[in-house]
Coordinates of C-alpha atoms in Angstrom, one line a residue:
V1 CA -41.0 18.5 -170.5
Q2 CA -41.1 20.7 -167.5
L3 CA -40.8 24.3 -166.6
Q4 CA -40.2 25.1 -163.0
A5 CA -40.7 28.6 -161.8
S6 CA -39.3 29.8 -158.5
G7 CA -38.3 32.9 -156.6
G8 CA -41.6 34.4 -155.7
G9 CA -42.4 35.8 -152.3
L10 CA -43.8 38.6 -150.2
V11 CA -41.9 41.9 -150.5
Q12 CA -42.6 45.6 -150.0
T13 CA -43.1 48.4 -152.5
G14 CA -39.7 49.4 -154.0
D15 CA -38.1 46.0 -153.3
S16 CA -36.6 43.6 -155.8
L17 CA -37.1 40.0 -156.6
R18 CA -35.5 37.6 -159.1
L19 CA -37.7 34.9 -160.6
S20 CA -36.1 31.8 -162.1
C21 CA -37.5 29.3 -164.6
A22 CA -35.6 26.1 -165.1
A23 CA -36.4 24.0 -168.1
S24 CA -35.9 20.3 -168.3
G25 CA -36.8 17.3 -170.5
R26 CA -35.9 19.0 -173.7
T27 CA -33.1 21.2 -175.2
F28 CA -34.7 24.5 -174.3
S29 CA -31.5 26.4 -175.2
T30 CA -33.0 26.9 -178.7
Y31 CA -36.4 27.9 -177.4
A32 CA -37.8 31.4 -176.9
M33 CA -39.1 31.9 -173.4
G34 CA -41.4 34.4 -171.8
W35 CA -43.0 35.5 -168.5
F36 CA -46.7 36.2 -168.0
R37 CA -48.6 37.1 -164.8
Q38 CA -52.2 36.8 -163.5
A39 CA -53.5 39.0 -160.8
P40 CA -56.5 38.0 -158.7
G41 CA -59.7 38.3 -160.7
K42 CA -57.9 39.2 -163.9
G43 CA -56.7 37.4 -167.0
R44 CA -53.1 36.4 -167.7
E45 CA -51.0 39.2 -169.1
F46 CA -47.7 39.4 -170.9
V47 CA -44.7 40.6 -168.9
A48 CA -41.6 39.9 -170.9
T49 CA -40.0 37.6 -173.5
I50 CA -36.5 36.7 -174.7
S51 CA -35.3 35.1 -177.8
W52 CA -33.4 31.8 -177.8
S53 CA -30.1 33.6 -178.1
G54 CA -30.9 36.1 -175.5
G55 CA -30.2 38.9 -178.0
S56 CA -33.7 40.1 -178.2
T57 CA -36.1 41.1 -175.4
K58 CA -39.5 42.7 -175.2
F59 CA -41.5 44.0 -172.2
S60 CA -45.0 45.1 -171.5
D61 CA -45.3 48.9 -170.9
S62 CA -46.2 48.3 -167.3
V63 CA -42.9 46.8 -166.4
K64 CA -40.5 48.4 -168.9
G65 CA -37.6 50.1 -167.2
R66 CA -38.1 48.1 -164.0
F67 CA -37.9 44.5 -165.1
T68 CA -35.2 42.7 -167.1
I69 CA -35.2 39.2 -168.6
S70 CA -32.1 37.1 -169.2
R71 CA -30.9 33.6 -169.8
G72 CA -28.4 31.5 -167.9
N73 CA -25.2 30.4 -169.5
A74 CA -26.6 27.0 -170.4
K75 CA -29.7 28.8 -171.8
N76 CA -32.0 26.3 -170.1
T77 CA -32.8 28.8 -167.4
V78 CA -34.5 32.2 -167.8
Y79 CA -34.6 34.9 -165.1
L80 CA -36.9 37.8 -164.5
Q81 CA -35.2 40.5 -162.4
M82 CA -37.9 42.7 -161.0
N83 CA -36.9 46.0 -159.5
N84 CA -38.9 48.8 -157.9
L85 CA -41.8 46.6 -157.3
K86 CA -45.3 48.0 -157.0
V87 CA -48.4 46.8 -155.4
E88 CA -49.9 46.3 -158.9
D89 CA -47.2 43.8 -159.7
T90 CA -48.8 41.4 -157.3
A91 CA -49.7 38.2 -159.3
V92 CA -48.9 34.7 -160.0
Y93 CA -46.0 34.7 -162.5
Y94 CA -45.8 32.0 -165.1
C95 CA -42.9 31.1 -167.4
A96 CA -43.5 29.7 -170.9
A97 CA -41.4 28.4 -173.8
V98 CA -41.9 27.9 -177.5
A99 CA -39.7 26.5 -180.3
P100 CA -38.4 29.4 -182.3
H101 CA -40.2 28.4 -185.5
D102 CA -43.6 27.8 -183.8
S103 CA -44.4 31.4 -183.4
S104 CA -43.0 34.7 -184.7
W105 CA -41.3 37.4 -182.6
S106 CA -44.3 39.7 -183.1
Q107 CA -46.6 37.1 -181.6
R108 CA -44.6 36.5 -178.4
S109 CA -46.7 38.8 -176.2
R110 CA -49.6 36.5 -176.7
E111 CA -50.3 33.4 -174.6
D112 CA -51.1 31.3 -177.6
A113 CA -47.6 31.8 -179.0
Y114 CA -46.2 29.5 -176.3
T115 CA -46.3 25.7 -176.1
Y116 CA -45.0 24.9 -172.7
W117 CA -46.0 26.5 -169.4
G118 CA -44.7 26.3 -165.8
Q119 CA -46.8 26.0 -162.7
G120 CA -46.5 29.7 -161.5
T121 CA -44.9 31.4 -158.6
Q122 CA -46.7 33.9 -156.4
V123 CA -45.3 37.4 -156.0
T124 CA -47.0 39.7 -153.5
V125 CA -46.0 43.3 -153.0
S126 CA -47.3 45.1 -150.0
S127 CA -47.4 48.8 -149.5

């Protein structure tokens, strides 16, 4: 079971990036998936989550209106489209997955709601 996050990089304020998370080793098409981030010296924080069907999404207040989350057609890939990036978005971004019955929708902003984690991809936003 592997989650592979990619797409990070160095951008400037106001730019856009799209992160990808590819799942393999299990049928993740039925799994809910989420993105978290960890800035230097801080704990990991919730960014966004999407249901297995893609029909429900949730975002942290800090990214709402700027980030979107979506699933690929095969639903084994999840994307995080990040627009109007700010310096405070600088962090290592992690994707995570959980079987739909292993946690409730209301819990999905918590780290402990997820079973599988990717290795992280660095996003750096310069002013």
